[in-house]
Short mmCIF file of C-alpha atoms (C1' of nucleotides) in Angstrom, two decimals:
data_model
loop_
_atom_site.label_atom_id
_atom_site.label_comp_id
_atom_site.label_asym_id
_atom_site.label_seq_id
_atom_site.Cartn_x
_atom_site.Cartn_y
_atom_site.Cartn_z
CA UNK A 170 -12.94 5.99 12.23
CA UNK A 171 -9.71 5.74 10.32
CA UNK A 172 -11.03 3.16 7.94
CA UNK A 173 -13.82 5.38 6.72
CA UNK A 174 -12.39 5.24 3.23
CA UNK A 175 -11.30 1.66 3.32
CA UNK A 176 -13.60 -1.19 4.14
CA UNK A 177 -10.79 -3.60 3.80
CA UNK A 178 -8.09 -2.64 6.19
CA UNK A 179 -6.15 -4.81 8.49
CA UNK A 180 -6.09 -5.13 12.18
CA UNK A 181 -3.35 -2.71 13.03
CA UNK A 182 -3.54 0.69 11.46
CA UNK A 183 -0.23 1.72 10.03
CA UNK A 184 0.98 5.23 10.13
CA UNK A 185 2.14 5.30 6.59
CA UNK A 186 4.77 7.95 6.98
CA UNK A 187 6.58 6.09 9.64
CA UNK A 188 8.58 2.97 9.08
CA UNK A 189 6.91 -0.31 9.81
CA UNK A 190 9.79 -1.04 12.14
CA UNK A 191 7.67 -2.20 15.03
CA UNK A 192 6.11 -4.96 13.05
CA UNK A 193 9.36 -5.87 11.41
CA UNK A 194 10.95 -6.06 14.81
CA UNK A 195 8.19 -8.30 16.01
CA UNK A 196 8.69 -10.64 13.10
CA UNK A 197 12.42 -10.60 13.66
CA UNK A 198 12.01 -11.33 17.32
CA UNK A 199 9.76 -14.25 16.72
CA UNK A 200 11.54 -15.71 13.77
CA UNK A 201 15.02 -14.78 14.95
CA UNK A 202 16.15 -14.80 11.38
CA UNK A 203 15.77 -11.23 10.29
CA UNK A 204 18.36 -8.65 11.03
CA UNK A 205 17.76 -6.90 14.29
CA UNK A 206 16.24 -3.47 13.99
CA UNK A 207 18.22 -0.63 15.44
CA UNK A 208 16.74 1.59 18.04
CA UNK A 209 15.65 4.87 16.54
CA UNK A 210 16.79 6.79 19.54
CA UNK A 211 20.37 5.70 19.15
CA UNK A 212 21.06 6.62 15.58
CA UNK A 213 20.90 10.14 14.35
CA UNK A 214 18.47 11.15 11.70
CA UNK A 215 20.97 11.29 8.88
CA UNK A 216 22.31 7.85 9.56
CA UNK A 217 18.79 6.55 9.92
CA UNK A 218 17.87 8.06 6.62
CA UNK A 219 20.84 6.38 5.01
CA UNK A 220 19.89 3.04 6.44
CA UNK A 221 16.29 3.42 5.40
CA UNK A 222 17.12 4.53 1.92
CA UNK A 223 19.35 1.54 1.39
CA UNK A 224 16.68 -0.87 2.39
CA UNK A 225 15.47 -2.96 -0.53
CA UNK A 226 12.10 -2.17 -1.99
CA UNK A 227 8.99 -3.65 -0.52
CA UNK A 228 8.59 -5.87 -3.52
CA UNK A 229 12.03 -7.35 -3.02
CA UNK A 230 11.51 -7.85 0.68
CA UNK A 231 8.12 -9.38 0.12
CA UNK A 232 9.38 -11.72 -2.53
CA UNK A 233 12.18 -12.81 -0.22
CA UNK A 234 9.58 -13.39 2.43
CA UNK A 235 7.50 -15.43 0.06
CA UNK A 236 10.43 -17.66 -0.74
CA UNK A 237 10.99 -18.24 2.96
CA UNK A 238 7.40 -18.74 3.94
CA UNK A 239 5.08 -20.59 1.60
CA UNK A 240 1.99 -18.78 2.82
CA UNK A 241 3.22 -15.32 1.97
CA UNK A 242 1.93 -14.01 -1.33
CA UNK A 243 4.31 -12.74 -3.93
CA UNK A 244 4.22 -9.35 -5.55
CA UNK A 245 4.58 -9.72 -9.26
CA UNK A 246 7.12 -7.70 -11.13
CA UNK A 247 5.94 -4.51 -12.72
CA UNK A 248 6.81 -6.03 -16.05
CA UNK A 249 3.73 -8.18 -16.05
CA UNK A 250 1.61 -5.12 -15.46
CA UNK A 251 3.05 -3.45 -18.47
CA UNK A 252 2.42 -6.51 -20.55
CA UNK A 253 -1.27 -6.31 -19.90
CA UNK A 254 -1.59 -8.95 -17.23
CA UNK A 255 -1.83 -6.97 -14.03
CA UNK A 256 -0.43 -8.66 -10.95
CA UNK A 257 -3.76 -9.07 -9.35
CA UNK A 258 -4.43 -11.27 -6.39
CA UNK A 259 -5.56 -14.11 -8.58
CA UNK A 260 -2.11 -14.48 -10.04
CA UNK A 261 -0.34 -14.63 -6.74
CA UNK A 262 1.50 -17.83 -6.01
CA UNK A 263 -0.60 -18.57 -2.99
CA UNK A 264 -1.94 -21.98 -2.12
CA UNK A 265 -4.47 -20.44 0.24
CA UNK A 266 -4.01 -17.26 2.18
CA UNK A 267 -6.20 -16.16 5.00
CA UNK A 268 -6.25 -12.64 6.29
CA UNK A 269 -8.30 -10.89 8.87
CA UNK A 270 -9.63 -7.43 8.33
CA UNK A 271 -9.98 -4.68 10.87
CA UNK A 272 -13.66 -5.42 11.00
CA UNK A 273 -13.03 -9.02 11.95
CA UNK A 274 -13.81 -10.43 8.57
CA UNK A 275 -11.75 -13.26 7.23
CA UNK A 276 -10.52 -13.19 3.68
CA UNK A 277 -9.40 -16.37 2.01
CA UNK A 278 -7.63 -16.36 -1.30
CA UNK A 279 -8.00 -19.76 -2.84
CA UNK A 280 -6.40 -21.28 -5.84
CA UNK A 281 -7.99 -20.08 -9.02
CA UNK A 282 -8.24 -16.58 -7.68
CA UNK A 283 -11.46 -16.94 -5.77
CA UNK A 284 -11.60 -14.63 -2.81
CA UNK A 285 -14.00 -15.42 -0.04
CA UNK A 286 -14.91 -12.97 2.64
CA UNK A 287 -16.64 -14.27 5.67
CA UNK A 288 -17.93 -12.73 8.84
CA UNK A 289 -17.21 -15.11 11.69
CA UNK A 290 -19.77 -13.37 13.81
CA UNK A 291 -22.64 -13.54 11.39
CA UNK A 292 -24.43 -16.54 10.03
CA UNK A 293 -22.49 -18.36 7.38
CA UNK A 294 -24.52 -17.78 4.28
CA UNK A 295 -25.05 -14.08 4.69
CA UNK A 296 -21.50 -13.46 5.75
CA UNK A 297 -19.99 -15.20 2.81
CA UNK A 298 -19.11 -13.13 -0.16
CA UNK A 299 -17.26 -14.21 -3.21
CA UNK A 300 -15.08 -12.31 -5.58
CA UNK A 301 -13.80 -14.06 -8.63
CA UNK A 302 -11.11 -12.64 -10.80
CA UNK A 303 -11.10 -14.20 -14.17
CA UNK A 304 -8.15 -14.00 -16.46
CA UNK A 305 -9.33 -16.68 -18.81
CA UNK A 306 -11.84 -16.33 -21.59
CA UNK A 307 -11.46 -13.61 -24.15
CA UNK A 308 -11.44 -10.27 -22.42
CA UNK A 309 -10.12 -7.29 -24.25
CA UNK A 310 -6.39 -6.82 -24.02
CA UNK A 311 -5.26 -5.60 -20.68
CA UNK A 312 -8.59 -6.18 -19.02
CA UNK A 313 -9.40 -8.28 -16.01
CA UNK A 314 -13.03 -8.96 -15.32
CA UNK A 315 -14.01 -8.87 -11.72
CA UNK A 316 -17.20 -10.27 -10.36
CA UNK A 317 -18.29 -9.77 -6.87
CA UNK A 318 -21.35 -10.49 -4.89
CA UNK A 319 -21.79 -7.56 -2.61
CA UNK A 320 -24.19 -8.74 0.02
CA UNK A 321 -23.77 -5.88 2.40
CA UNK A 322 -26.69 -3.55 2.79
CA UNK A 323 -25.29 -0.76 0.71
CA UNK A 324 -23.34 -3.05 -1.58
CA UNK A 325 -20.25 -0.94 -1.22
CA UNK A 326 -17.85 -3.65 -0.25
CA UNK A 327 -14.46 -2.57 -1.43
CA UNK A 328 -11.59 -4.79 -2.35
CA UNK A 329 -7.93 -4.32 -2.37
CA UNK A 330 -6.88 -4.23 -5.97
CA UNK A 331 -3.15 -4.17 -6.53
CA UNK A 332 -1.55 -2.17 -9.26
CA UNK A 333 -2.37 1.24 -10.54
CA UNK A 334 -5.41 -0.02 -12.30
CA UNK A 335 -8.68 1.47 -13.24
CA UNK A 336 -11.97 -0.01 -12.13
CA UNK A 337 -14.67 0.51 -14.68
CA UNK A 338 -18.26 -0.48 -14.29
CA UNK A 339 -19.51 -2.25 -17.34
CA UNK A 340 -22.68 -1.00 -18.93
CA UNK A 341 -23.20 -4.31 -20.63
CA UNK A 342 -22.06 -7.75 -19.66
CA UNK A 343 -20.80 -8.26 -23.16
CA UNK A 344 -17.24 -8.66 -22.03
CA UNK A 345 -17.98 -11.42 -19.61
CA UNK A 346 -18.38 -14.95 -20.86
CA UNK A 347 -22.00 -15.91 -21.20
CA UNK A 348 -21.88 -18.53 -18.48
CA UNK A 349 -20.52 -15.94 -16.14
CA UNK A 350 -23.22 -13.45 -16.99
CA UNK A 351 -25.78 -16.09 -16.29
CA UNK A 352 -24.23 -16.79 -12.95
CA UNK A 353 -24.07 -13.18 -11.89
CA UNK A 354 -27.69 -12.38 -12.50
CA UNK A 355 -28.27 -8.75 -11.66
CA UNK A 356 -24.87 -8.14 -10.24
CA UNK A 357 -22.90 -5.33 -11.77
CA UNK A 358 -19.79 -6.25 -13.64
CA UNK A 359 -16.59 -4.33 -13.27
CA UNK A 360 -13.41 -4.28 -15.20
CA UNK A 361 -10.01 -3.61 -13.83
CA UNK A 362 -7.96 -2.15 -16.59
CA UNK A 363 -4.35 -1.32 -16.70
CA UNK A 364 -3.90 2.25 -17.81
CA UNK A 365 -3.80 2.28 -21.56
CA UNK A 366 -1.00 4.78 -21.71
CA UNK A 367 1.81 5.88 -19.51
CA UNK A 368 0.95 9.46 -20.14
CA UNK A 369 -1.73 10.97 -17.98
CA UNK A 370 -4.69 12.71 -19.43
CA UNK A 371 -4.07 16.29 -20.37
CA UNK A 372 -0.38 15.81 -20.81
CA UNK A 373 0.53 16.56 -24.36
CA UNK A 374 3.86 15.73 -25.82
CA UNK A 375 5.56 18.92 -26.84
CA UNK A 376 7.83 19.41 -29.74
CA UNK A 377 11.40 18.25 -29.43
CA UNK A 378 13.70 20.61 -27.52
CA UNK A 379 15.63 21.27 -30.67
CA UNK A 380 12.67 23.08 -32.17
CA UNK A 381 12.28 25.44 -29.23
CA UNK A 382 13.48 28.95 -29.75
CA UNK A 383 12.04 31.64 -27.55
CA UNK A 384 12.54 31.82 -23.80
CA UNK A 385 8.81 31.46 -23.46
CA UNK A 386 8.87 28.16 -25.27
CA UNK A 387 11.74 27.01 -23.10
CA UNK A 388 9.84 28.00 -20.01
CA UNK A 389 6.78 26.13 -21.23
CA UNK A 390 8.90 23.10 -21.89
CA UNK A 391 10.36 23.28 -18.41
CA UNK A 392 6.91 23.62 -16.92
CA UNK A 393 5.64 20.70 -18.94
CA UNK A 394 8.56 18.55 -17.84
CA UNK A 395 8.00 19.47 -14.26
CA UNK A 396 4.30 18.67 -14.43
CA UNK A 397 5.05 15.37 -16.04
CA UNK A 398 7.59 14.55 -13.38
CA UNK A 399 5.18 15.51 -10.63
CA UNK A 400 2.47 13.43 -12.21
CA UNK A 401 4.73 10.41 -12.43
CA UNK A 402 5.97 10.87 -8.91
CA UNK A 403 2.42 11.18 -7.67
CA UNK A 404 1.56 7.85 -9.25
CA UNK A 405 4.79 6.34 -7.95
CA UNK A 406 3.98 7.48 -4.44
CA UNK A 407 0.54 5.94 -4.66
CA UNK A 408 1.99 2.68 -5.87
CA UNK A 409 4.67 2.74 -3.23
CA UNK A 410 2.10 3.25 -0.50
CA UNK A 411 0.00 0.45 -1.87
CA UNK A 412 2.98 -1.89 -1.84
CA UNK A 413 3.86 -0.81 1.64
CA UNK A 414 0.39 -1.66 2.86
CA UNK A 415 0.61 -5.04 1.22
CA UNK A 416 4.01 -5.58 2.75
CA UNK A 417 2.73 -4.74 6.20
CA UNK A 418 -0.21 -7.06 5.72
CA UNK A 419 2.15 -9.86 4.85
CA UNK A 420 4.27 -9.13 7.88
CA UNK A 421 1.18 -9.27 10.03
CA UNK A 422 0.12 -12.58 8.62
CA UNK A 423 3.64 -13.86 9.09
CA UNK A 424 3.60 -12.75 12.71
CA UNK A 425 0.38 -14.68 13.20
CA UNK A 426 1.82 -17.80 11.63
CA UNK A 427 5.03 -17.61 13.61
CA UNK A 428 3.19 -17.04 16.83
CA UNK A 429 1.19 -20.19 16.25
CA UNK A 430 4.35 -22.09 15.38
CA UNK A 431 6.06 -20.78 18.45
CA UNK A 432 3.20 -21.81 20.64
CA UNK A 433 3.19 -25.29 19.16
CA UNK A 434 6.90 -25.68 19.65
CA UNK A 435 6.65 -24.61 23.27
CA UNK A 436 3.91 -27.13 23.84
CA UNK A 437 5.96 -29.80 22.13
CA UNK A 438 8.92 -28.95 24.29
CA UNK A 439 6.86 -29.26 27.42
CA UNK A 440 5.55 -32.61 26.29
CA UNK A 441 9.03 -33.89 25.59
CA UNK A 442 10.20 -32.62 28.93
CA UNK A 443 7.47 -34.57 30.64
CA UNK A 444 8.39 -37.73 28.75
CA UNK A 445 12.13 -37.47 29.36
CA UNK A 446 11.95 -36.57 33.00
CA UNK A 447 8.97 -38.29 34.61
CA UNK A 448 8.29 -37.42 38.19
CA UNK A 449 9.87 -39.90 40.63
CA UNK A 450 7.88 -39.98 43.82
"C1'" DA B 227 -20.73 25.17 19.06
"C1'" DA B 228 -15.95 26.00 18.94
"C1'" DA B 229 -11.42 24.43 19.89
"C1'" DC B 230 -8.38 20.89 20.03
"C1'" DG B 231 -6.24 16.35 19.29
"C1'" DT B 232 -5.65 12.28 16.57
"C1'" DG B 233 -5.25 9.49 12.64
"C1'" DC B 234 -5.38 9.16 7.96
"C1'" DT B 235 -4.46 10.27 2.82
"C1'" DC B 236 -2.22 12.84 -0.57
"C1'" DG B 237 1.19 15.65 -3.08
"C1'" DT B 238 5.71 17.01 -3.10
"C1'" DC B 239 10.71 17.05 -2.37
"C1'" DA B 240 15.08 14.83 -1.71
"C1'" DC B 241 18.09 11.31 -2.44
"C1'" DG B 242 20.03 6.72 -3.23
"C1'" DA B 243 19.79 2.68 -6.37
"C1'" DC B 244 19.60 1.11 -10.69
"C1'" DA B 245 19.35 1.22 -15.84
"C1'" DT B 246 20.94 2.96 -20.18
"C1'" DA C 297 26.88 10.93 -17.12
"C1'" DT C 298 22.19 11.07 -17.21
"C1'" DG C 299 17.51 9.60 -16.59
"C1'" DT C 300 14.14 6.98 -14.10
"C1'" DC C 301 12.32 4.69 -10.18
"C1'" DG C 302 11.34 3.72 -5.32
"C1'" DT C 303 10.72 5.39 -0.95
"C1'" DG C 304 11.39 8.19 3.51
"C1'" DA C 305 10.15 12.63 5.21
"C1'" DC C 306 7.41 16.63 5.51
"C1'" DG C 307 3.41 19.48 5.47
"C1'" DA C 308 -1.45 20.38 4.17
"C1'" DG C 309 -5.98 19.07 4.42
"C1'" DC C 310 -9.77 16.28 5.90
"C1'" DA C 311 -12.81 13.53 9.03
"C1'" DC C 312 -13.93 12.29 13.37
"C1'" DG C 313 -13.93 12.09 18.45
"C1'" DT C 314 -13.22 14.50 22.76
"C1'" DT C 315 -13.00 18.41 25.69
"C1'" DT C 316 -14.32 22.97 27.18
#
DNA sequence: AAACGTGCTCGTCACGACAT
DNA sequence: ATGTCGTGACGAGCACGTTT
């Protein structure tokens, strides 16, 4: 099963290393507002690469989408992440978003950041799980307290957490407001923390290049720079893939919405046709 | 059981866009 | 001009299912 590492994946698996062109094309076809996607067979690889590389980032596209369609969540700017308020789901400008997972679960993101997961197939109470992301109260700087009621057998329900954040299980519930601790009972408390420093562990700032003398020192400096660059690029790739997934999810939800709209409009058209041209027998 | 195919994630490279 | 960032492309590795 391809979702063996991800409990929360969406209906259509996405081959991450290929463009999400199919879905984009579907959205464009339905909405008839997006630019038409070019056939991959027609353009040569170099041209295709040029076109792809000039495409705006997923964040930009998604934010444009969100301005067009009210139901599409917005990806916050990285800036907010750096400032200690990670762009988690709770901060999205979403009235109420509903998604469906690959396992048929429905996820509703309500105002106030409450996420409800429900299994349509199972009985209501057992299938309902709640995840609350709290940004209020007095958490430590840069921390977001996450509560969740994992009611699955193994309690390993995973959630999609945007941003390159760290999930830390709290030994104590000291960081959570007392009323929250009372409400959670025996549930474990987790923190999602933005990385405290841009520098990864084990990376030590070397002396300034001006103080380097021997070729060995220069080589070490070059190696250090390369490792740092690789480390940053690794993180960037992870973040990029995360955004891409989110982008695809939004496209999927938009497809669903547009399909419903389309269906309604067709029905309306048929109704109007019947009214305007009644049968004359 | 071994071989093979498929689908996925991850790290890396390359390169354009953008910022300074 | 140079550095940084974002992202497509590629290949390696892994897990799992199917075939022999």
